[in-house]
Coordinates of C-alpha atoms in Angstrom, one line a residue:
Chain A
M1 CA 73.6 56.5 100.5
S2 CA 73.2 58.9 97.3
A3 CA 76.1 59.4 95.9
P4 CA 79.6 57.1 96.2
A5 CA 80.7 56.9 93.1
V6 CA 81.6 60.8 92.7
D7 CA 83.4 60.4 96.1
A8 CA 85.2 57.2 94.8
A9 CA 86.3 59.7 91.7
R10 CA 88.8 61.7 94.0
V11 CA 92.1 61.5 94.4
G12 CA 93.4 58.4 95.3
D13 CA 91.6 56.8 92.4
P14 CA 92.9 58.1 89.2
G15 CA 89.9 55.8 87.8
G16 CA 92.8 55.3 84.8
A17 CA 93.9 59.5 84.0
T18 CA 97.6 59.5 83.8
A19 CA 100.3 62.0 85.3
F20 CA 101.4 64.8 82.9
S21 CA 104.5 63.4 81.0
D22 CA 107.5 65.4 81.4
D23 CA 106.6 67.2 78.2
E24 CA 103.3 68.2 78.8
V25 CA 104.9 69.6 82.2
A26 CA 107.1 71.5 80.5
A27 CA 104.0 72.9 78.3
V28 CA 101.9 73.4 81.4
R29 CA 104.1 75.7 82.9
A30 CA 105.2 77.3 80.4
R31 CA 101.6 79.5 80.4
F32 CA 102.5 80.8 83.9
P33 CA 104.9 83.7 83.5
V34 CA 106.0 83.8 87.3
L35 CA 107.2 80.3 87.4
S36 CA 110.5 80.6 84.9
R37 CA 112.0 83.5 87.5
T38 CA 114.6 82.7 89.8
V39 CA 115.0 83.6 93.7
G40 CA 118.3 84.4 95.8
A41 CA 121.3 84.0 93.8
G42 CA 120.3 82.4 90.5
H43 CA 118.0 79.6 91.9
A44 CA 115.3 78.3 90.0
L45 CA 112.0 78.8 91.8
A46 CA 110.5 76.0 93.1
Y47 CA 107.5 77.2 94.1
L48 CA 105.9 74.4 96.6
D49 CA 102.7 76.9 98.3
S50 CA 99.9 76.3 96.0
G51 CA 97.9 75.2 99.2
A52 CA 98.3 78.7 100.1
T53 CA 97.7 80.8 96.7
S54 CA 98.1 79.3 93.3
Q55 CA 100.2 80.9 90.6
R56 CA 97.7 82.4 87.7
P57 CA 98.1 81.3 84.0
D58 CA 98.5 84.4 81.1
S59 CA 94.8 83.1 80.6
V60 CA 93.2 84.3 83.4
L61 CA 96.0 87.2 83.0
D62 CA 95.2 88.4 79.7
A63 CA 91.3 87.6 80.2
E64 CA 91.4 90.4 83.2
R65 CA 93.1 92.9 81.3
D66 CA 91.1 92.0 77.9
Y67 CA 88.0 92.9 80.1
L68 CA 89.1 96.1 81.6
T69 CA 91.0 97.2 78.4
R70 CA 87.8 97.0 76.2
S71 CA 84.4 96.5 78.4
N72 CA 84.9 97.4 81.7
A73 CA 81.6 99.1 82.9
A74 CA 78.9 98.6 86.2
V75 CA 77.2 95.9 85.8
H76 CA 73.6 95.2 86.0
R77 CA 72.2 98.8 85.3
G78 CA 72.9 101.4 82.4
A79 CA 72.2 101.4 79.2
H80 CA 74.8 101.9 76.9
T81 CA 77.1 99.1 75.1
L82 CA 80.1 98.6 77.3
A83 CA 77.2 97.8 80.3
E84 CA 75.4 95.2 78.6
E85 CA 79.0 93.6 77.9
A86 CA 80.8 93.6 81.1
T87 CA 77.0 92.3 82.3
Q88 CA 77.0 89.3 79.9
A89 CA 80.7 88.3 80.8
Y90 CA 80.4 89.0 84.4
E91 CA 77.1 86.5 84.2
D92 CA 78.8 84.1 81.8
A93 CA 81.2 83.4 84.3
R94 CA 79.0 82.4 87.3
A95 CA 77.7 80.1 84.9
A96 CA 81.3 78.6 84.4
V97 CA 82.0 78.9 87.9
A98 CA 79.1 77.5 88.9
G99 CA 79.0 74.7 86.1
F100 CA 82.2 73.5 87.1
V101 CA 81.2 72.2 90.4
G102 CA 77.8 70.9 89.1
L103 CA 75.4 74.0 89.9
D104 CA 73.1 76.4 87.9
D105 CA 74.0 79.5 87.7
D106 CA 71.3 81.0 90.6
E107 CA 72.9 78.6 92.9
L108 CA 76.1 80.9 92.9
V109 CA 76.7 83.7 95.2
W110 CA 80.0 86.0 94.4
T111 CA 81.6 86.1 97.5
R112 CA 84.7 88.5 98.8
N113 CA 86.1 84.8 99.5
A114 CA 85.8 81.7 101.0
T115 CA 86.0 83.2 104.9
E116 CA 83.3 85.3 103.8
G117 CA 81.0 82.6 102.4
L118 CA 81.1 80.7 105.6
N119 CA 80.3 83.5 107.1
I120 CA 77.2 84.4 105.8
V121 CA 75.9 81.3 106.3
A122 CA 76.8 81.3 110.5
L123 CA 75.8 85.0 110.6
G124 CA 72.7 84.1 108.7
L125 CA 71.6 81.2 110.7
S126 CA 72.0 83.3 113.5
H127 CA 71.0 86.4 112.9
Y128 CA 67.8 84.7 111.4
G129 CA 65.8 87.0 110.1
I130 CA 64.9 89.9 113.6
G131 CA 61.4 89.3 112.7
T132 CA 61.3 86.6 110.3
P133 CA 62.3 83.4 112.0
G134 CA 62.7 80.7 109.5
P135 CA 63.6 77.2 109.4
L136 CA 67.1 77.2 109.6
A137 CA 67.4 79.5 112.9
L138 CA 69.9 78.4 115.1
R139 CA 68.6 78.6 119.1
A140 CA 69.6 77.7 122.5
G141 CA 69.8 74.1 122.5
D142 CA 70.2 73.3 118.9
E143 CA 74.0 72.0 118.3
V144 CA 76.8 72.7 115.4
V145 CA 79.0 70.2 114.7
V146 CA 82.8 70.5 112.9
T147 CA 85.8 68.7 112.7
E148 CA 88.7 69.0 114.9
M149 CA 90.2 69.5 111.7
E150 CA 89.3 72.6 110.8
H151 CA 91.0 75.8 109.1
H152 CA 89.8 78.9 111.3
A153 CA 87.8 80.3 108.8
N154 CA 85.2 77.0 109.4
L155 CA 85.5 77.0 112.9
V156 CA 85.6 80.7 114.5
P157 CA 82.3 81.8 112.8
W158 CA 80.8 79.0 114.1
Q159 CA 82.1 79.4 117.6
Q160 CA 80.6 82.9 117.1
A161 CA 77.0 81.6 116.3
C162 CA 76.6 80.0 118.9
A163 CA 78.0 82.4 121.5
R164 CA 75.4 84.6 120.2
T165 CA 72.3 81.9 119.5
G166 CA 73.2 79.9 122.8
A167 CA 73.9 77.0 120.9
T168 CA 76.8 74.4 121.6
L169 CA 79.7 73.8 119.4
R170 CA 80.7 69.9 119.1
W171 CA 83.2 68.4 117.2
I172 CA 83.9 64.8 115.7
G173 CA 87.8 63.9 116.6
L174 CA 90.4 62.8 114.7
D175 CA 92.2 59.6 114.6
D176 CA 95.7 59.4 115.1
D177 CA 96.8 58.9 111.4
G178 CA 95.0 62.4 110.6
R179 CA 91.7 60.9 109.4
L180 CA 87.9 62.0 111.0
D181 CA 87.2 59.6 113.7
L182 CA 84.2 58.0 112.5
D183 CA 83.3 56.4 115.6
D184 CA 82.5 59.8 116.7
L185 CA 79.7 60.8 114.4
G186 CA 77.0 58.5 115.8
R187 CA 77.7 60.0 119.0
V188 CA 78.4 63.9 118.2
V189 CA 75.7 64.2 115.3
T190 CA 72.3 63.9 117.0
E191 CA 68.6 64.8 116.4
R192 CA 69.9 67.9 117.8
T193 CA 72.7 69.0 115.5
K194 CA 71.4 71.6 113.1
V195 CA 74.1 72.0 111.2
L196 CA 77.5 69.7 110.3
A197 CA 80.5 72.0 108.5
F198 CA 83.1 70.5 107.9
T199 CA 86.0 70.2 105.1
H200 CA 86.3 68.7 102.2
A201 CA 89.9 68.3 102.2
S202 CA 92.5 69.4 105.0
N203 CA 94.5 72.1 104.2
V204 CA 97.1 71.1 107.0
L205 CA 96.6 67.1 107.1
G206 CA 95.9 66.8 103.4
T207 CA 93.3 64.5 104.7
V208 CA 90.0 63.9 101.4
N209 CA 87.1 63.7 103.9
P210 CA 84.8 60.6 102.7
V211 CA 81.6 63.0 102.3
P212 CA 78.8 61.1 101.4
R213 CA 79.1 59.3 104.8
L214 CA 79.1 62.8 106.5
V215 CA 76.1 64.0 104.5
A216 CA 73.9 60.7 104.9
A217 CA 74.5 61.5 109.3
A218 CA 73.5 64.8 108.7
K219 CA 70.6 63.9 106.1
A220 CA 69.4 61.3 108.8
V221 CA 69.1 63.7 111.5
G222 CA 67.7 67.1 109.5
A223 CA 70.9 68.9 110.0
L224 CA 72.0 71.3 107.4
T225 CA 75.6 70.4 105.8
V226 CA 78.5 73.2 104.8
L227 CA 81.2 72.2 102.8
D228 CA 84.4 74.0 103.0
A229 CA 85.5 73.1 99.8
C230 CA 88.9 75.5 99.4
Q231 CA 91.2 72.5 99.1
S232 CA 89.3 70.3 96.8
V233 CA 87.9 71.9 94.3
P234 CA 90.8 73.2 92.7
H235 CA 92.5 69.3 93.1
F236 CA 90.1 67.2 92.1
P237 CA 86.6 66.8 90.1
V238 CA 84.0 68.0 92.4
D239 CA 80.3 68.3 91.5
L240 CA 78.6 69.6 94.5
R241 CA 74.9 68.3 93.5
A242 CA 75.9 65.0 93.1
L243 CA 77.6 65.3 96.8
G244 CA 74.6 65.8 98.1
V245 CA 76.0 68.9 100.4
D246 CA 73.8 72.1 100.9
L247 CA 75.8 74.7 100.9
A248 CA 79.5 75.0 99.8
V249 CA 82.6 77.7 99.8
F250 CA 85.7 77.7 97.7
S251 CA 87.9 80.6 96.5
A252 CA 89.2 81.4 93.2
H253 CA 92.9 81.9 93.9
K254 CA 93.6 79.0 94.9
M255 CA 92.4 77.3 91.6
L256 CA 94.4 79.6 89.3
G257 CA 92.1 82.6 89.5
P258 CA 92.2 86.1 91.2
T259 CA 92.2 86.9 95.0
G260 CA 89.1 89.0 96.0
I261 CA 86.3 86.8 94.7
G262 CA 84.9 83.3 96.4
A263 CA 81.9 81.7 96.0
L264 CA 79.1 80.7 98.4
A265 CA 77.5 78.0 96.0
G266 CA 74.4 75.3 97.0
R267 CA 71.0 74.3 96.6
R268 CA 68.7 76.5 95.7
E269 CA 66.2 76.0 98.1
V270 CA 68.6 76.8 100.9
L271 CA 70.0 79.2 99.9
A272 CA 66.0 80.9 99.2
A273 CA 66.3 80.0 103.1
L274 CA 69.0 82.0 104.5
P275 CA 68.4 85.8 105.4
P276 CA 71.3 88.5 104.2
V277 CA 73.5 89.6 106.7
V278 CA 75.2 92.4 104.7
T279 CA 72.4 94.6 102.7
G280 CA 72.2 97.6 100.8
G281 CA 72.3 98.7 96.8
S282 CA 71.7 95.6 94.1
M283 CA 70.5 92.9 96.4
V284 CA 67.2 95.1 97.2
E285 CA 64.1 94.8 94.8
K286 CA 61.6 97.7 96.4
V287 CA 62.5 100.2 98.9
T288 CA 60.7 102.7 100.6
M289 CA 61.2 105.0 103.9
E290 CA 59.9 102.3 106.0
S291 CA 61.1 98.8 104.5
T292 CA 62.8 97.0 102.1
S293 CA 62.3 93.4 99.8
F294 CA 64.5 91.3 98.8
R295 CA 65.7 90.1 95.6
E296 CA 66.2 85.9 95.3
P297 CA 69.3 84.5 95.7
P298 CA 72.4 84.9 94.5
Q299 CA 72.0 89.0 93.9
R300 CA 70.5 88.5 97.7
F301 CA 73.9 88.1 98.9
E302 CA 75.8 90.3 97.0
A303 CA 75.1 93.9 98.4
G304 CA 77.1 96.7 96.6
T305 CA 79.5 96.4 94.1
P306 CA 80.9 93.2 92.8
P307 CA 84.1 91.9 91.7
V308 CA 83.7 91.5 88.3
S309 CA 87.0 91.8 86.6
Q310 CA 87.6 89.0 88.8
A311 CA 84.9 86.9 88.5
I312 CA 85.7 87.0 84.6
A313 CA 89.2 86.0 85.2
W314 CA 87.8 83.2 87.5
H315 CA 85.8 82.3 84.4
A316 CA 89.4 82.1 82.4
A317 CA 90.8 79.4 85.3
V318 CA 87.8 77.7 85.3
D319 CA 88.5 77.0 81.2
H320 CA 91.5 76.9 82.1
L321 CA 91.6 73.7 84.4
S322 CA 88.6 72.2 82.3
A323 CA 90.7 72.5 79.2
L324 CA 94.0 70.4 81.4
G325 CA 91.1 68.0 82.9
M326 CA 90.4 68.0 86.2
D327 CA 90.8 63.8 86.1
R328 CA 94.6 64.5 84.7
V329 CA 95.2 67.1 86.9
A330 CA 94.3 65.0 90.5
A331 CA 96.0 62.0 88.5
H332 CA 99.3 64.0 88.6
E333 CA 98.9 65.9 92.1
H334 CA 98.9 62.3 93.3
M335 CA 101.6 60.8 91.7
L336 CA 103.3 63.7 93.6
T337 CA 102.1 62.8 96.6
E338 CA 102.9 59.3 96.6
R339 CA 106.7 60.8 95.7
L340 CA 106.6 63.6 98.4
L341 CA 105.9 61.1 100.9
A342 CA 107.7 58.6 100.1
G343 CA 110.9 61.2 100.2
V344 CA 109.9 62.3 103.7
A345 CA 109.5 59.0 105.1
E346 CA 112.8 58.2 104.4
L347 CA 114.1 61.7 106.4
P348 CA 115.2 61.1 110.4
G349 CA 113.8 63.4 112.4
V350 CA 110.8 64.6 110.0
R351 CA 107.2 63.7 110.8
V352 CA 104.2 63.8 108.5
L353 CA 101.1 65.4 109.7
G354 CA 98.7 64.0 108.4
P355 CA 98.0 60.1 106.4
T356 CA 101.1 58.6 105.0
T357 CA 99.9 57.1 102.1
A358 CA 98.0 59.4 99.0
R359 CA 94.9 57.8 99.1
D360 CA 92.3 60.2 100.1
R361 CA 94.9 62.7 100.4
V362 CA 95.6 65.9 98.6
G363 CA 99.3 67.0 98.2
A364 CA 99.5 69.7 100.8
V365 CA 102.0 67.8 103.1
S366 CA 102.7 69.7 106.2
V367 CA 106.1 68.4 108.5
V368 CA 107.3 68.9 111.9
V369 CA 111.4 68.6 111.9
E370 CA 112.5 67.5 115.0
G371 CA 114.9 70.1 116.8
V372 CA 114.1 72.8 113.8
H373 CA 111.4 75.8 114.2
P374 CA 109.4 75.6 110.7
H375 CA 110.3 79.7 110.1
D376 CA 113.8 78.3 110.7
V377 CA 113.0 75.3 107.6
G378 CA 111.1 77.9 105.4
Q379 CA 114.0 79.9 105.1
F380 CA 116.7 77.4 105.1
L381 CA 114.4 76.5 101.7
D382 CA 113.6 79.8 100.9
N383 CA 117.7 80.1 100.9
E384 CA 117.7 77.5 97.5
G385 CA 114.5 78.8 95.5
I386 CA 111.9 76.7 97.7
A387 CA 109.0 78.3 98.4
V388 CA 107.2 76.5 101.0
R389 CA 104.1 77.3 104.2
V390 CA 105.5 77.5 107.4
G391 CA 103.3 78.8 110.4
H392 CA 100.1 76.9 112.0
H393 CA 98.0 77.5 108.3
C394 CA 94.9 79.0 109.9
A395 CA 94.6 75.6 111.6
Q396 CA 96.0 75.6 115.4
P397 CA 93.9 72.8 116.8
V398 CA 94.9 70.5 114.8
H399 CA 98.4 71.1 115.2
R400 CA 97.9 71.0 118.9
R401 CA 96.0 67.8 118.3
Y402 CA 99.2 66.2 116.9
G403 CA 101.7 67.5 119.5
A404 CA 102.6 70.6 117.1
T405 CA 102.3 74.5 117.3
A406 CA 103.4 75.1 113.9
S407 CA 104.5 72.7 110.5
T408 CA 106.2 73.4 107.3
R409 CA 104.0 72.7 104.7
A410 CA 104.7 71.7 100.8
S411 CA 101.9 71.8 98.6
V412 CA 101.6 70.7 94.8
Y413 CA 99.4 71.9 92.4
L414 CA 99.4 70.7 88.4
Y415 CA 102.7 72.9 87.2
S416 CA 104.2 71.1 90.1
T417 CA 107.2 68.8 89.1
T418 CA 109.2 65.6 90.3
G419 CA 112.1 67.6 90.0
E420 CA 110.7 69.9 92.7
V421 CA 109.8 67.4 95.3
D422 CA 113.1 65.4 95.1
A423 CA 114.4 69.0 95.5
F424 CA 112.2 69.8 98.5
V425 CA 112.9 66.5 99.8
E426 CA 116.8 66.6 99.7
T427 CA 117.0 70.3 101.0
L428 CA 114.9 69.4 103.9
G429 CA 117.2 66.4 104.9
R430 CA 119.9 69.1 105.0
V431 CA 117.7 71.1 107.5
R432 CA 118.8 69.2 111.0
G433 CA 122.5 69.1 109.9
Y434 CA 122.7 73.3 109.4
F435 CA 120.9 73.8 112.3
G436 CA 122.9 71.7 114.4
A437 CA 120.2 69.7 115.2
A438 CA 121.1 66.3 113.6
Chain B
M1 CA 129.0 84.7 103.3
S2 CA 125.6 83.3 101.5
G3 CA 122.3 84.8 102.4
L4 CA 121.4 82.2 104.7
D5 CA 124.8 82.6 106.8
Q6 CA 124.6 86.1 106.6
L7 CA 121.1 85.9 108.8
Y8 CA 121.7 82.8 110.7
Q9 CA 125.7 83.6 112.1
Q10 CA 127.6 81.0 114.1
I11 CA 126.9 83.3 116.8
I12 CA 123.6 83.4 116.2
L13 CA 123.2 79.5 116.0
D14 CA 125.1 79.2 118.9
H15 CA 122.4 81.6 121.5
A16 CA 119.9 79.5 120.2
K17 CA 121.1 76.3 122.0
A18 CA 122.7 77.5 125.1
K19 CA 119.1 80.2 125.3
H20 CA 121.3 81.6 128.1
G21 CA 118.8 82.6 131.0
F22 CA 116.3 80.0 130.2
G23 CA 113.7 78.8 133.3
L24 CA 111.3 81.3 135.1
R25 CA 113.7 81.9 138.9
D26 CA 112.1 83.9 141.3
A27 CA 113.3 87.5 142.1
G28 CA 116.0 87.7 145.4
P29 CA 115.0 89.3 148.2
G30 CA 115.1 93.4 147.8
A31 CA 114.5 92.9 144.3
A32 CA 111.3 94.0 142.1
S33 CA 110.2 91.9 139.1
A34 CA 107.2 91.7 136.8
D35 CA 105.9 89.3 133.9
S36 CA 105.4 89.9 130.1
H37 CA 104.5 87.1 127.6
Q38 CA 104.6 88.0 124.0
Y39 CA 102.8 86.1 121.6
N40 CA 103.9 86.3 117.5
P41 CA 100.2 85.2 116.1
L42 CA 101.2 84.5 112.2
C43 CA 103.9 81.7 113.8
G44 CA 102.8 80.3 117.5
D45 CA 106.2 82.0 118.7
E46 CA 105.7 82.9 122.0
V47 CA 108.0 84.1 125.2
T48 CA 107.5 84.1 129.1
L49 CA 110.3 86.7 130.3
R50 CA 110.8 88.4 133.5
A51 CA 112.7 90.9 134.3
V52 CA 114.4 92.1 137.7
V53 CA 115.5 94.6 139.2
T54 CA 117.2 96.3 142.3
T55 CA 118.1 99.3 143.8
A56 CA 122.1 100.3 143.0
S57 CA 124.5 99.5 145.7
D58 CA 126.5 102.1 145.4
G59 CA 123.5 104.7 146.4
T60 CA 122.8 105.9 143.2
A61 CA 119.3 106.6 142.0
A62 CA 119.3 104.2 138.8
P63 CA 118.3 100.8 139.6
V64 CA 120.1 97.8 138.2
V65 CA 118.9 94.5 136.1
A66 CA 119.7 92.1 138.0
D67 CA 118.2 89.0 135.8
V68 CA 116.2 88.3 132.7
A69 CA 114.5 84.9 133.3
W70 CA 112.5 83.9 130.3
T71 CA 111.1 80.2 128.6
G72 CA 109.3 80.4 125.4
E73 CA 108.7 78.3 122.2
G74 CA 110.1 80.2 118.7
C75 CA 112.8 79.9 115.8
S76 CA 115.9 80.2 116.2
I77 CA 116.0 83.9 115.7
S78 CA 113.1 84.2 118.5
Q79 CA 115.1 82.0 120.9
A80 CA 118.5 83.5 120.2
S81 CA 117.9 86.8 120.5
T82 CA 116.5 86.8 123.8
S83 CA 119.3 85.2 124.9
V84 CA 121.7 87.7 123.6
L85 CA 119.4 90.3 125.4
H86 CA 120.2 88.2 128.9
E87 CA 123.8 88.5 128.2
L88 CA 123.4 92.2 127.4
V89 CA 121.6 93.9 129.8
V90 CA 122.0 92.1 133.2
G91 CA 124.2 94.0 135.6
R92 CA 123.5 96.8 133.6
P93 CA 121.6 100.1 135.0
V94 CA 118.0 100.7 134.0
P95 CA 118.9 103.7 132.0
E96 CA 121.5 101.6 130.1
A97 CA 119.1 98.6 129.4
T98 CA 116.6 100.6 127.8
G99 CA 119.4 102.6 125.6
L100 CA 120.4 99.2 124.0
V101 CA 116.9 98.3 123.1
E102 CA 116.2 100.9 121.7
E103 CA 119.4 100.5 119.6
F104 CA 118.8 96.6 118.9
R105 CA 115.0 98.2 117.6
T106 CA 116.7 100.9 115.7
M107 CA 119.4 97.9 113.6
I108 CA 116.5 95.3 112.9
R109 CA 114.1 98.0 111.6
S110 CA 116.3 99.6 109.2
R111 CA 116.0 97.4 106.5
G112 CA 120.1 96.2 106.9
Q113 CA 121.1 99.6 106.2
V114 CA 122.9 101.0 110.1
E115 CA 125.9 99.4 110.7
P116 CA 125.7 98.2 114.1
D117 CA 128.3 99.3 116.6
E118 CA 129.1 96.0 117.9
E119 CA 131.4 97.9 120.8
V120 CA 127.8 98.6 122.0
L121 CA 125.3 96.0 120.8
G122 CA 128.4 93.2 121.2
D123 CA 126.8 89.6 120.1
A124 CA 123.5 91.3 119.4
A125 CA 125.0 93.2 116.4
A126 CA 125.2 89.5 114.6
F127 CA 121.0 90.1 114.3
A128 CA 121.9 93.4 111.9
G129 CA 120.9 90.8 109.0
V130 CA 117.9 90.2 110.2
G131 CA 116.6 93.6 109.1
R132 CA 116.3 92.4 105.4
H133 CA 113.7 89.8 105.8
A134 CA 110.9 91.8 106.9
N135 CA 108.8 89.1 108.0
R136 CA 111.6 88.0 110.5
V137 CA 111.5 91.5 112.4
K138 CA 109.1 90.6 114.8
C139 CA 110.9 87.1 115.6
A140 CA 114.3 89.1 116.7
M141 CA 112.3 91.5 118.7
L142 CA 110.0 89.4 120.5
G143 CA 112.0 88.7 123.6
W144 CA 113.1 92.8 123.6
T145 CA 109.2 93.8 123.3
A146 CA 108.3 91.2 126.2
F147 CA 112.1 92.7 128.5
E148 CA 110.9 96.7 127.8
D149 CA 107.2 96.0 128.6
A150 CA 108.2 93.8 132.1
L151 CA 111.1 96.1 132.6
S152 CA 109.1 99.3 133.1
R153 CA 107.2 97.3 135.3
A154 CA 109.2 96.2 137.3
V155 CA 110.9 99.4 138.0
A156 CA 107.4 100.8 138.4
D157 CA 107.2 98.4 141.6
L158 CA 110.6 99.5 142.8
F159 CA 109.8 102.8 143.4
E160 CA 106.4 101.8 144.7
A161 CA 108.5 99.7 147.7
S162 CA 111.1 102.8 148.0
P163 CA 109.6 106.0 146.6
Q164 CA 112.4 108.4 148.0
A165 CA 114.6 107.3 145.1
G166 CA 112.5 108.3 142.2
P167 CA 111.5 106.7 138.6
P168 CA 114.3 107.1 136.2
A169 CA 113.2 107.8 132.5
V170 CA 112.2 104.2 131.2
S171 CA 110.8 103.9 127.4
T172 CA 107.1 102.3 127.8
T173 CA 106.9 101.3 124.4
T174 CA 104.5 98.2 124.0
E175 CA 103.7 99.0 120.5
Q176 CA 103.2 95.6 118.0
E177 CA 106.4 95.0 116.0
N178 CA 105.2 94.8 112.4
A179 CA 106.4 92.1 110.0

């Protein structure tokens, strides 16, 4: 197995890095204007919904504004000064975001979001070149393997791809602790497997999956690996090249950046073998009335005007994260996750979906409160300024697996505090009494 | 009263537990019924509701809501509002019941601006505070939307069985409530 060392550096094994001290957290938080607001009857905001979208620091807000107030122009065209500056900043951003996950700039495609990135792959493999069948084409008899803990974004596009091509969708099940049932691996991943698409960290269970083991299983049968890194890249150091995955997606707004931009990143030879699914301007070489030749990746997948100011803001976000140190971000969140899990474990009638220890786990903790619907739980918490997510979190199958239709999720980030975690646990402990369920 | 207590009035919490009309019963002889299943994809709340109508015993043209039977799973707002619906409309002539649905919808959609008429809406007036929480509007309307949908089809069935009576005006709105 090639790269277990990198995977071992994930959350749960901070490798010597320490959580932020109280003073440090205060300094970290001072950079996020929204965190100082109050909610409802003067309650301090306790933002525990970063798994849905993170807040943005002043550096990110300023970067976007600075660009717009100084250099705003269309990129990759025009000979004027602003266009040059814009193009430079835009391509610098690509190199910075790619570098943040261990890749080169030509290995990162800007997308609207992570969902679009997964669709580019699933559609590319299934449309495959009307007229230009490639080595990755999905065909009847092929199999696509996902896991039972996927976000709908890494499930539905594959269901659709299978429906279009006649391929079969299979999945790796989960054990009762919220981890992949790896006994399934050898049974489900076979010579017929063409794609193994899986999440790095579950947005519901918090589980961090053993990427090297899954990659090894896929490589052994020649399958393409597609990693949903939306809940990992923001929270701990991720080196996609070292992990050995072929393709991965992640999004800016979960890592201090703006909405409206995500990335499809991966090995250049794999990107080069993928056909485009969205075509038009900016992604072409030569166009005649009869036919068109396409540019090389990443531009091949970037038809139309790109999200320029968002890319530049994302650059500022990864700089912000790097300055803090992703190993310390991971250590801080690991400490908070342990505290959150320990606190929730003390509450009668509250059940955690997913691992109940912080090892190989990120700080998204979903709970089911016996006798109280998540919507009501969320409303009760909001009344005290605590922001959490309620519902199925775009992952209905994993809820069904654990006998729930919906849950209440608290998710921590680098600016979260022990005080916020304690407030969440204390308030959650009063929910059942209020709704007469205790 | 805190914002929370305004939303979760005791009447609502009581109804969420009592769930009046819960359980899918069969319609009696001479009655017509129709089912409606409503689902909120955002949170997974769902309700299956059976509206049962009969012709009025005194021979007037308007049929009567004989029963509102339902099952479902969801938050206290959706469960309580369906329970309240049962209490409010069972035994009423259909036009009166559809009028109450309109009244309830207007109140819920008013963002807390419409002062409810407790004489008319009874326990349903307790849901006035829901209008101030845009993301809970759909919860409050779930059972009522199901009722409106099921009722219009139950009435159509009834008049198919006894065409001499002629259908009354029944709203057939089944639009989705926007959160």
